[in-house]
Amino acid sequence: MEARPELKHYHLHGMDSTDFLRCYFEAECVFRDESVGFVLETLHSILAKGRIKGETVIDISIGSFVHHLFDLSEYFKEIIILKLTEPCIMELNKWVNTRTGAFNWNHASKIVTELKGISDPDCSCEKEEKLKETIKRIVKFDFSNENLTDPEVLPPADCLISAWVLEAVCQDQQEYIRNLRKMSKLLKPGGTLILIVNLNCTYYTVGNDRLHAFNNNESFVKKNLTDKGFVIGSCELFDRKVVSDLIDHKQVMVLSAVKGNS
């Protein structure tokens, strides 16, 4: 039996940020329905209720994707993005600054505009420009710090969105709990946390590298949120339909929860 290759860790070893986008988010990729379509449709449904709004969003996510922020740019005045690695910051800056070789997110912006009942292709381009204008800062952070952006202290946000990052960096339940607590400090009491999570996942593949993922489940995530005083508002699940050995998750979950005032 062939030995399983040693898993790498995103925050320690890095990954090819361009390959990551192509593999899991490109218009023709096999995971498009879950990583792009389901995420955008669910976020649109959550935001359309009109309960989540304010001045500032903080995004803490793996990689350099931006599609999960398109709708949020319509409800908030500024978005601050936190990233763990320099390559992901560079990849993101290429798109924000419309540089040569930037990833093409037109398929995602088109979905967002169509969800609003608009089919004009010019509107999807306007959606991308709106997001670029709303992204005010990209800041490097480190989970080993109690204040993630140390020495800088960010004012608490009205909304915190996090996609797939906790599974990428956490080794066990205790580390997950600690990092979730640190993240929650960036959110105002009464603010909304939106988590995008792969459930029952132990690895994902980028290029020739297989990377570690913390294996969690729906009940574990919900329990840790409620233990920290969050009130869960919505939870939507997408069952994996793709047969591929690139990643071994069973479901994708999009969950929203309001931070308690205590």
Coordinates of N, CA and C in Angstrom, one line a residue, residues 15-256:
M15 N 1.0 28.1 -0.2 CA 0.5 27.3 -1.3 C 0.5 28.2 -2.5
D16 N 0.4 27.6 -3.7 CA 0.3 28.4 -4.9 C -1.1 29.0 -5.0
S17 N -1.2 30.3 -4.7 CA -2.5 31.0 -4.6 C -3.2 31.0 -6.0
T18 N -2.5 31.0 -7.1 CA -3.2 31.0 -8.4 C -3.7 29.6 -8.7
D19 N -3.0 28.6 -8.4 CA -3.5 27.2 -8.6 C -4.7 27.0 -7.7
F20 N -4.7 27.5 -6.5 CA -5.8 27.3 -5.6 C -7.1 27.9 -6.2
L21 N -7.0 29.1 -6.7 CA -8.2 29.8 -7.4 C -8.6 29.0 -8.6
R22 N -7.7 28.5 -9.4 CA -8.1 27.8 -10.6 C -8.7 26.5 -10.3
C23 N -8.3 25.8 -9.3 CA -8.8 24.5 -8.9 C -10.2 24.5 -8.3
Y24 N -10.4 25.5 -7.5 CA -11.7 25.5 -6.7 C -12.7 26.6 -7.0
F25 N -12.3 27.6 -7.9 CA -13.2 28.7 -8.1 C -13.3 29.2 -9.5
E26 N -12.5 28.6 -10.4 CA -12.6 29.0 -11.8 C -14.0 28.7 -12.4
A27 N -14.3 29.4 -13.5 CA -15.6 29.3 -14.1 C -16.0 27.8 -14.5
E28 N -14.9 27.1 -15.0 CA -15.2 25.7 -15.5 C -14.7 24.6 -14.5
C29 N -14.4 25.0 -13.3 CA -13.9 24.0 -12.3 C -15.0 23.1 -11.8
V30 N -14.7 21.9 -11.4 CA -15.8 20.9 -11.0 C -16.4 21.3 -9.7
F31 N -15.8 22.2 -8.9 CA -16.4 22.6 -7.6 C -17.2 23.9 -7.7
R32 N -17.4 24.4 -8.9 CA -18.0 25.7 -9.0 C -19.4 25.8 -8.4
D33 N -20.2 24.7 -8.5 CA -21.6 24.8 -7.9 C -21.6 25.0 -6.4
E34 N -20.6 24.4 -5.7 CA -20.6 24.6 -4.3 C -19.7 25.8 -3.8
S35 N -18.5 25.9 -4.4 CA -17.6 27.0 -3.9 C -18.0 28.4 -4.4
V36 N -18.7 28.4 -5.5 CA -19.1 29.7 -6.0 C -20.6 29.8 -6.0
G37 N -21.3 29.0 -6.7 CA -22.8 29.1 -6.8 C -23.5 29.0 -5.5
F38 N -23.3 28.0 -4.7 CA -24.0 27.8 -3.4 C -23.7 29.0 -2.5
V39 N -22.4 29.3 -2.4 CA -21.9 30.4 -1.5 C -22.6 31.7 -1.8
L40 N -22.6 32.1 -3.1 CA -23.2 33.3 -3.5 C -24.7 33.3 -3.3
E41 N -25.4 32.3 -3.6 CA -26.8 32.2 -3.5 C -27.2 32.3 -2.0
T42 N -26.5 31.6 -1.1 CA -26.8 31.7 0.3 C -26.5 33.0 0.9
L43 N -25.4 33.6 0.5 CA -25.1 35.0 1.0 C -26.1 36.0 0.6
H44 N -26.5 35.8 -0.7 CA -27.5 36.8 -1.2 C -28.8 36.6 -0.4
S45 N -29.2 35.4 -0.1 CA -30.4 35.2 0.7 C -30.3 35.8 2.1
I46 N -29.2 35.6 2.7 CA -29.0 36.1 4.1 C -29.0 37.7 4.1
L47 N -28.3 38.3 3.1 CA -28.3 39.7 3.1 C -29.5 40.4 2.6
A48 N -30.3 39.7 1.8 CA -31.5 40.3 1.3 C -32.6 40.5 2.3
K49 N -32.4 39.8 3.5 CA -33.4 40.0 4.6 C -33.2 41.4 5.2
G50 N -32.1 42.1 4.9 CA -31.9 43.4 5.4 C -31.5 43.6 6.9
R51 N -31.1 42.5 7.5 CA -30.8 42.6 8.9 C -29.3 42.8 9.2
I52 N -28.5 42.6 8.1 CA -27.0 42.7 8.2 C -26.6 43.9 7.4
K53 N -26.1 45.0 8.1 CA -25.6 46.2 7.5 C -24.8 47.0 8.4
G54 N -24.1 48.0 8.0 CA -23.3 48.8 8.8 C -22.2 49.5 8.1
E55 N -21.1 49.9 8.8 CA -20.0 50.6 8.2 C -19.0 49.7 7.6
T56 N -18.6 48.7 8.5 CA -17.3 47.9 8.2 C -17.5 46.4 8.2
V57 N -16.9 45.8 7.2 CA -16.8 44.3 7.2 C -15.3 44.0 7.3
I58 N -15.0 43.0 8.1 CA -13.6 42.4 8.2 C -13.7 41.0 7.6
D59 N -12.9 40.7 6.6 CA -12.9 39.3 6.0 C -11.6 38.6 6.4
I60 N -11.7 37.4 7.0 CA -10.6 36.6 7.3 C -10.8 35.2 6.6
S61 N -10.1 35.0 5.5 CA -10.4 33.8 4.7 C -9.1 33.3 4.2
I62 N -9.1 32.0 3.8 CA -7.9 31.4 3.2 C -7.8 31.9 1.7
G63 N -6.6 31.9 1.2 CA -6.4 32.2 -0.2 C -6.7 33.7 -0.6
S64 N -7.1 33.9 -1.8 CA -7.2 35.3 -2.3 C -8.5 35.4 -3.1
F65 N -9.5 34.6 -2.9 CA -10.8 34.8 -3.6 C -11.6 36.0 -3.0
V66 N -12.5 36.5 -3.8 CA -13.2 37.7 -3.5 C -14.7 37.6 -3.7
H67 N -15.1 36.5 -4.3 CA -16.5 36.4 -4.7 C -17.5 36.5 -3.6
H68 N -17.1 36.1 -2.4 CA -18.0 36.1 -1.2 C -18.2 37.5 -0.7
L69 N -17.5 38.5 -1.3 CA -17.6 39.9 -0.8 C -18.4 40.8 -1.8
F70 N -18.8 40.2 -2.9 CA -19.5 41.1 -3.9 C -20.8 41.7 -3.3
D71 N -21.7 40.8 -2.7 CA -22.9 41.3 -2.2 C -22.7 42.2 -1.0
L72 N -21.7 41.9 -0.2 CA -21.4 42.7 1.0 C -21.0 44.1 0.7
S73 N -20.4 44.3 -0.5 CA -20.0 45.6 -0.8 C -21.2 46.6 -1.1
E74 N -22.4 46.0 -1.2 CA -23.6 46.8 -1.4 C -24.2 47.2 -0.1
Y75 N -23.8 46.6 1.0 CA -24.4 46.8 2.3 C -23.5 47.6 3.3
F76 N -22.2 47.6 3.0 CA -21.2 48.2 3.9 C -20.3 49.2 3.1
K77 N -19.8 50.2 3.9 CA -19.0 51.2 3.3 C -17.6 50.9 3.1
E78 N -17.1 50.0 3.9 CA -15.7 49.6 3.7 C -15.5 48.1 4.1
I79 N -14.5 47.5 3.4 CA -14.1 46.1 3.7 C -12.6 46.1 4.0
I80 N -12.3 45.5 5.1 CA -10.9 45.3 5.4 C -10.6 43.8 5.3
I81 N -9.6 43.4 4.6 CA -9.3 42.0 4.3 C -8.0 41.6 5.1
L82 N -8.1 40.6 5.9 CA -6.9 40.1 6.6 C -6.4 38.8 5.9
K83 N -5.1 38.7 5.7 CA -4.5 37.6 5.0 C -3.3 37.1 5.8
L84 N -3.1 35.7 5.7 CA -2.0 35.1 6.5 C -0.7 35.1 5.7
T85 N -0.7 35.1 4.4 CA 0.5 35.0 3.6 C 0.7 36.1 2.6
E86 N 2.0 36.4 2.4 CA 2.3 37.4 1.4 C 1.9 37.1 -0.1
P87 N 2.1 35.8 -0.5 CA 1.6 35.5 -1.9 C 0.1 35.7 -2.1
C88 N -0.7 35.4 -1.1 CA -2.1 35.7 -1.2 C -2.4 37.1 -1.3
I89 N -1.7 37.9 -0.5 CA -1.8 39.4 -0.6 C -1.5 39.9 -1.9
M90 N -0.4 39.4 -2.5 CA 0.0 39.8 -3.8 C -1.0 39.4 -4.9
E91 N -1.5 38.2 -4.8 CA -2.5 37.7 -5.8 C -3.8 38.6 -5.7
L92 N -4.2 38.9 -4.4 CA -5.4 39.8 -4.2 C -5.2 41.2 -4.8
N93 N -4.0 41.7 -4.5 CA -3.7 43.1 -5.0 C -3.7 43.1 -6.5
K94 N -3.4 42.0 -7.2 CA -3.4 42.0 -8.7 C -4.8 42.3 -9.2
W95 N -5.8 41.6 -8.5 CA -7.2 41.8 -8.9 C -7.7 43.2 -8.5
V96 N -7.4 43.6 -7.3 CA -7.9 44.9 -6.8 C -7.4 46.1 -7.7
N97 N -6.2 45.9 -8.1 CA -5.5 47.0 -8.9 C -5.6 46.8 -10.4
T98 N -6.4 45.7 -10.8 CA -6.6 45.4 -12.3 C -5.3 45.3 -13.0
R99 N -4.4 44.4 -12.5 CA -3.2 44.2 -13.1 C -3.2 43.0 -14.0
T100 N -2.2 42.9 -14.9 CA -2.1 41.8 -15.9 C -2.0 40.5 -15.1
G101 N -2.7 39.5 -15.5 CA -2.7 38.2 -14.9 C -3.6 38.0 -13.7
A102 N -4.4 39.0 -13.4 CA -5.4 38.9 -12.3 C -6.4 37.8 -12.6
F103 N -6.9 37.2 -11.6 CA -7.9 36.1 -11.7 C -9.2 36.8 -12.2
N104 N -9.9 36.0 -13.1 CA -11.1 36.5 -13.7 C -12.3 36.1 -12.9
W105 N -13.0 37.1 -12.2 CA -14.1 36.8 -11.4 C -15.5 37.1 -12.1
N106 N -15.4 37.3 -13.4 CA -16.6 37.7 -14.1 C -17.8 36.7 -13.9
H107 N -17.5 35.4 -13.9 CA -18.5 34.4 -13.7 C -19.2 34.6 -12.4
A108 N -18.5 35.0 -11.3 CA -19.1 35.2 -10.0 C -19.9 36.5 -10.0
S109 N -19.4 37.6 -10.5 CA -20.1 38.8 -10.5 C -21.4 38.7 -11.3
K110 N -21.3 37.9 -12.4 CA -22.5 37.7 -13.2 C -23.6 37.0 -12.4
I111 N -23.2 36.0 -11.6 CA -24.2 35.3 -10.8 C -24.8 36.2 -9.8
V112 N -24.0 37.1 -9.2 CA -24.6 38.0 -8.2 C -25.6 39.0 -8.8
T113 N -25.3 39.5 -10.0 CA -26.2 40.4 -10.6 C -27.5 39.7 -11.1
E114 N -27.3 38.5 -11.5 CA -28.5 37.7 -11.9 C -29.4 37.4 -10.7
L115 N -28.8 37.2 -9.6 CA -29.6 37.0 -8.4 C -30.4 38.2 -8.0
K116 N -30.0 39.3 -8.5 CA -30.7 40.6 -8.2 C -31.7 40.8 -9.4
G117 N -31.8 39.9 -10.3 CA -32.7 40.1 -11.4 C -32.2 40.9 -12.6
I118 N -30.9 41.1 -12.6 CA -30.3 41.9 -13.7 C -29.5 41.1 -14.6
S119 N -29.7 41.2 -15.9 CA -28.9 40.4 -16.9 C -27.9 41.2 -17.7
D120 N -27.9 42.5 -17.5 CA -27.0 43.4 -18.2 C -25.5 43.1 -17.9
P121 N -24.7 42.7 -18.9 CA -23.3 42.3 -18.6 C -22.5 43.5 -18.0
D122 N -22.9 44.7 -18.4 CA -22.2 45.9 -17.8 C -22.4 46.0 -16.3
C123 N -23.5 45.5 -15.8 CA -23.8 45.6 -14.4 C -22.8 44.7 -13.6
S124 N -22.4 43.5 -14.2 CA -21.5 42.7 -13.5 C -20.1 43.3 -13.4
C125 N -19.7 44.1 -14.4 CA -18.5 44.8 -14.4 C -18.5 45.9 -13.3
E126 N -19.7 46.6 -13.2 CA -19.9 47.6 -12.2 C -19.8 47.0 -10.8
K127 N -20.3 45.8 -10.7 CA -20.3 45.1 -9.4 C -18.8 44.9 -9.0
E128 N -18.0 44.5 -9.9 CA -16.5 44.3 -9.6 C -15.9 45.6 -9.2
E129 N -16.2 46.6 -9.9 CA -15.6 47.9 -9.6 C -16.0 48.4 -8.2
K130 N -17.3 48.2 -7.9 CA -17.8 48.6 -6.6 C -17.1 47.9 -5.5
L131 N -16.8 46.6 -5.6 CA -16.1 45.9 -4.6 C -14.7 46.4 -4.5
K132 N -14.0 46.6 -5.6 CA -12.7 47.1 -5.5 C -12.6 48.5 -4.8
E133 N -13.6 49.3 -5.0 CA -13.7 50.6 -4.3 C -13.9 50.4 -2.8
T134 N -14.7 49.4 -2.4 CA -15.1 49.2 -1.1 C -14.0 48.5 -0.2
I135 N -13.1 47.8 -0.9 CA -11.9 47.2 -0.2 C -10.9 48.3 0.1
K136 N -10.9 48.7 1.3 CA -10.0 49.8 1.7 C -8.6 49.4 2.2
R137 N -8.5 48.2 2.7 CA -7.2 47.8 3.2 C -7.0 46.3 3.1
I138 N -5.8 45.9 2.9 CA -5.4 44.5 3.0 C -4.3 44.4 4.0
V139 N -4.5 43.6 5.1 CA -3.6 43.6 6.2 C -3.2 42.2 6.5
K140 N -1.9 42.0 6.8 CA -1.4 40.7 7.2 C -1.7 40.4 8.6
F141 N -2.0 39.2 9.0 CA -2.3 38.9 10.4 C -1.7 37.5 10.7
D142 N -1.7 37.2 12.0 CA -1.1 36.0 12.5 C -1.9 35.5 13.7
F143 N -2.4 34.2 13.6 CA -3.2 33.6 14.6 C -2.4 33.4 15.9
S144 N -1.1 33.4 15.9 CA -0.3 33.2 17.1 C -0.4 34.5 18.0
N145 N -0.8 35.6 17.5 CA -1.0 36.8 18.3 C -2.4 36.8 18.9
E146 N -2.5 37.3 20.2 CA -3.8 37.5 20.8 C -4.6 38.6 20.0
N147 N -3.9 39.6 19.7 CA -4.5 40.6 18.7 C -4.0 40.2 17.3
L148 N -4.8 39.7 16.5 CA -4.4 39.1 15.2 C -3.6 40.0 14.4
T149 N -3.8 41.3 14.4 CA -3.1 42.3 13.6 C -2.0 43.0 14.3
D150 N -1.6 42.5 15.5 CA -0.6 43.2 16.3 C 0.6 43.6 15.4
P151 N 1.1 44.9 15.6 CA 0.8 45.8 16.7 C -0.4 46.7 16.4
E152 N -0.9 46.6 15.2 CA -2.1 47.5 14.9 C -3.3 46.9 15.5
V153 N -4.2 47.8 16.0 CA -5.5 47.4 16.6 C -6.6 47.9 15.7
L154 N -7.3 47.0 15.1 CA -8.5 47.4 14.3 C -9.7 47.7 15.1
P155 N -10.5 48.7 14.8 CA -11.8 48.9 15.5 C -12.7 47.7 15.1
P156 N -13.5 47.3 16.1 CA -14.4 46.2 15.9 C -15.4 46.4 14.7
A157 N -15.6 45.4 13.9 CA -16.4 45.5 12.7 C -17.9 45.2 13.0
D158 N -18.8 45.7 12.1 CA -20.2 45.4 12.1 C -20.5 44.0 11.6
C159 N -19.6 43.5 10.8 CA -19.8 42.1 10.2 C -18.4 41.5 10.0
L160 N -18.3 40.3 10.4 CA -17.0 39.5 10.2 C -17.4 38.3 9.3
I161 N -16.7 38.1 8.2 CA -16.9 37.0 7.4 C -15.6 36.2 7.3
S162 N -15.7 34.9 7.4 CA -14.6 34.0 7.4 C -14.8 32.8 6.6
A163 N -14.0 32.5 5.6 CA -14.2 31.3 4.7 C -13.0 30.4 4.8
W164 N -13.2 29.2 5.3 CA -12.3 28.1 5.2 C -11.0 28.3 5.9
V165 N -10.8 29.3 6.6 CA -9.5 29.6 7.2 C -9.2 28.8 8.5
L166 N -10.3 28.7 9.3 CA -10.1 27.9 10.6 C -9.7 26.5 10.4
E167 N -10.3 25.9 9.4 CA -10.0 24.5 9.1 C -8.6 24.3 8.5
A168 N -8.1 25.4 7.8 CA -6.8 25.3 7.2 C -5.7 25.4 8.2
V169 N -5.9 26.2 9.3 CA -4.8 26.5 10.3 C -4.8 25.7 11.6
C170 N -6.0 25.2 12.0 CA -6.2 24.6 13.3 C -5.8 23.1 13.3
Q171 N -5.1 22.7 14.3 CA -4.6 21.3 14.4 C -5.6 20.4 15.2
D172 N -6.3 21.0 16.1 CA -7.2 20.3 17.0 C -8.3 21.2 17.5
Q173 N -9.2 20.6 18.3 CA -10.4 21.3 18.8 C -10.0 22.5 19.6
Q174 N -9.0 22.4 20.5 CA -8.6 23.5 21.4 C -8.0 24.6 20.6
E175 N -7.3 24.4 19.5 CA -6.7 25.5 18.7 C -7.9 26.1 18.0
Y176 N -8.8 25.4 17.5 CA -10.0 25.9 16.8 C -10.8 26.9 17.8
I177 N -11.0 26.4 19.0 CA -11.7 27.3 20.0 C -10.9 28.5 20.3
R178 N -9.6 28.5 20.4 CA -8.8 29.7 20.7 C -8.8 30.6 19.5
N179 N -8.7 30.1 18.3 CA -8.7 31.0 17.2 C -10.0 31.6 16.9
L180 N -11.1 30.9 17.2 CA -12.4 31.5 17.0 C -12.7 32.6 18.0
R181 N -12.1 32.4 19.2 CA -12.2 33.5 20.2 C -11.5 34.7 19.8
K182 N -10.3 34.5 19.3 CA -9.5 35.7 18.8 C -10.2 36.4 17.7
M183 N -10.8 35.6 16.7 CA -11.5 36.2 15.6 C -12.7 37.0 16.1
S184 N -13.4 36.5 17.1 CA -14.6 37.1 17.5 C -14.4 38.5 18.2
K185 N -13.1 38.7 18.6 CA -12.8 40.0 19.2 C -12.8 41.1 18.2
L186 N -12.8 40.8 16.9 CA -12.8 41.8 15.8 C -14.2 42.2 15.5
L187 N -15.2 41.6 16.1 CA -16.6 41.9 15.8 C -17.3 42.6 17.0
K188 N -18.0 43.6 16.6 CA -18.8 44.4 17.6 C -19.9 43.5 18.3
P189 N -20.2 43.7 19.6 CA -21.4 43.1 20.1 C -22.6 43.5 19.3
G190 N -23.4 42.5 19.0 CA -24.6 42.7 18.1 C -24.2 42.6 16.6
G191 N -22.9 42.5 16.3 CA -22.5 42.3 14.9 C -22.7 40.9 14.5
T192 N -22.6 40.7 13.1 CA -22.9 39.4 12.6 C -21.7 38.7 12.1
L193 N -21.5 37.4 12.5 CA -20.4 36.6 12.0 C -21.0 35.7 10.9
I194 N -20.3 35.6 9.8 CA -20.7 34.7 8.7 C -19.5 33.7 8.5
L195 N -19.8 32.4 8.7 CA -18.8 31.4 8.5 C -19.1 30.5 7.2
I196 N -18.1 30.3 6.4 CA -18.2 29.4 5.3 C -17.2 28.3 5.6
V197 N -17.7 27.1 5.7 CA -17.0 26.0 6.3 C -17.1 24.7 5.4
N198 N -16.0 24.0 5.3 CA -16.0 22.6 4.8 C -16.2 21.7 5.9
L199 N -17.2 20.8 5.9 CA -17.4 19.9 7.0 C -16.8 18.5 6.7
N200 N -16.3 17.8 7.7 CA -15.8 16.5 7.6 C -14.7 16.4 6.5
C201 N -13.8 17.4 6.6 CA -12.7 17.5 5.6 C -11.3 17.3 6.4
T202 N -10.4 16.5 5.8 CA -9.1 16.3 6.4 C -8.0 16.8 5.5
Y203 N -8.2 17.0 4.2 CA -7.2 17.6 3.4 C -7.8 18.2 2.1
Y204 N -7.0 19.0 1.5 CA -7.3 19.6 0.2 C -6.0 19.7 -0.6
T205 N -6.1 19.7 -1.9 CA -4.9 19.6 -2.8 C -4.8 20.9 -3.6
V206 N -3.6 21.4 -3.6 CA -3.3 22.6 -4.5 C -2.0 22.3 -5.2
G207 N -2.1 22.2 -6.6 CA -1.0 21.8 -7.4 C -0.5 20.4 -7.0
N208 N 0.8 20.2 -6.6 CA 1.3 19.0 -6.2 C 1.3 18.8 -4.7
D209 N 0.7 19.7 -4.0 CA 0.8 19.7 -2.5 C -0.6 19.3 -2.0
R210 N -0.5 18.4 -1.0 CA -1.8 18.1 -0.2 C -1.6 18.8 1.2
L211 N -2.7 19.5 1.5 CA -2.6 20.4 2.7 C -3.6 19.9 3.8
H212 N -3.2 20.1 5.0 CA -4.0 19.7 6.2 C -5.3 20.5 6.2
A213 N -6.4 19.9 6.7 CA -7.6 20.5 7.1 C -8.1 19.9 8.4
F214 N -8.5 20.8 9.3 CA -9.1 20.3 10.6 C -10.5 19.7 10.3
N215 N -10.6 18.5 10.8 CA -11.9 17.8 10.6 C -12.9 18.2 11.6
N216 N -13.9 19.0 11.2 CA -14.9 19.4 12.1 C -16.3 19.0 11.6
N217 N -17.3 19.3 12.3 CA -18.7 19.0 11.9 C -19.6 20.1 12.3
E218 N -20.9 20.0 11.9 CA -21.8 21.0 12.1 C -22.1 21.3 13.6
S219 N -22.3 20.2 14.4 CA -22.6 20.4 15.8 C -21.4 21.0 16.5
F220 N -20.2 20.6 16.2 CA -19.0 21.2 16.8 C -18.9 22.7 16.6
V221 N -19.1 23.1 15.3 CA -19.1 24.6 15.0 C -20.2 25.3 15.8
K222 N -21.4 24.8 15.7 CA -22.5 25.5 16.4 C -22.3 25.6 17.9
K223 N -21.8 24.5 18.5 CA -21.6 24.5 20.0 C -20.6 25.5 20.4
N224 N -19.5 25.7 19.6 CA -18.5 26.6 20.0 C -19.0 28.1 19.8
L225 N -19.8 28.3 18.9 CA -20.4 29.6 18.7 C -21.4 30.0 19.9
T226 N -22.2 29.0 20.2 CA -23.2 29.3 21.3 C -22.5 29.4 22.6
D227 N -21.4 28.6 22.8 CA -20.6 28.7 24.0 C -20.0 30.1 24.2
K228 N -19.7 30.8 23.1 CA -19.1 32.1 23.1 C -20.2 33.2 23.0
G229 N -21.4 32.9 23.2 CA -22.5 33.9 23.3 C -23.1 34.3 22.0
F230 N -22.8 33.6 20.9 CA -23.4 33.9 19.6 C -24.8 33.2 19.5
V231 N -25.7 33.9 18.8 CA -27.0 33.4 18.6 C -27.1 33.1 17.1
I232 N -27.2 31.8 16.8 CA -27.2 31.4 15.4 C -28.5 31.8 14.7
G233 N -28.3 32.4 13.5 CA -29.4 32.9 12.8 C -29.9 32.1 11.6
S234 N -28.9 31.6 10.8 CA -29.2 30.7 9.7 C -28.1 29.7 9.5
C235 N -28.4 28.6 8.9 CA -27.4 27.6 8.6 C -27.9 26.8 7.3
E236 N -27.1 26.9 6.3 CA -27.4 26.2 5.0 C -26.3 25.2 4.7
L237 N -26.7 24.1 4.2 CA -25.7 23.0 3.9 C -25.8 22.6 2.4
F238 N -24.7 22.3 1.8 CA -24.6 21.8 0.4 C -23.9 20.5 0.5
D239 N -24.6 19.4 0.1 CA -23.9 18.1 0.1 C -23.0 18.0 -1.1
R240 N -21.8 17.5 -0.9 CA -20.9 17.4 -2.0 C -21.4 16.4 -3.1
K241 N -21.3 16.8 -4.3 CA -21.7 16.0 -5.4 C -20.6 15.6 -6.4
V242 N -19.4 16.2 -6.2 CA -18.3 16.0 -7.1 C -17.5 14.8 -6.6
V243 N -17.2 13.9 -7.6 CA -16.3 12.8 -7.3 C -14.9 13.2 -7.6
S244 N -14.0 13.4 -6.7 CA -12.6 13.9 -6.9 C -11.8 13.6 -5.7
D245 N -10.5 13.3 -5.9 CA -9.6 13.0 -4.7 C -8.8 14.3 -4.4
L246 N -9.2 15.5 -5.0 CA -8.5 16.7 -4.7 C -8.8 17.2 -3.2
I247 N -10.0 16.8 -2.7 CA -10.4 17.3 -1.4 C -11.4 16.2 -0.9
D248 N -11.5 16.0 0.4 CA -12.3 14.9 0.9 C -13.5 15.4 1.8
H249 N -13.9 16.7 1.7 CA -15.0 17.2 2.5 C -16.3 16.5 2.1
K250 N -17.3 16.5 3.0 CA -18.6 15.9 2.8 C -19.7 17.0 2.5
Q251 N -19.5 18.2 3.1 CA -20.5 19.2 2.9 C -19.8 20.6 3.0
V252 N -20.5 21.6 2.4 CA -20.2 23.0 2.6 C -21.3 23.6 3.5
M253 N -20.9 24.4 4.5 CA -21.9 25.0 5.3 C -21.7 26.6 5.3
V254 N -22.8 27.3 5.2 CA -22.7 28.8 5.3 C -23.6 29.1 6.5
L255 N -23.0 29.7 7.5 CA -23.7 29.9 8.8 C -23.6 31.4 9.2
S256 N -24.7 32.0 9.7 CA -24.6 33.3 10.2 C -25.0 33.3 11.7

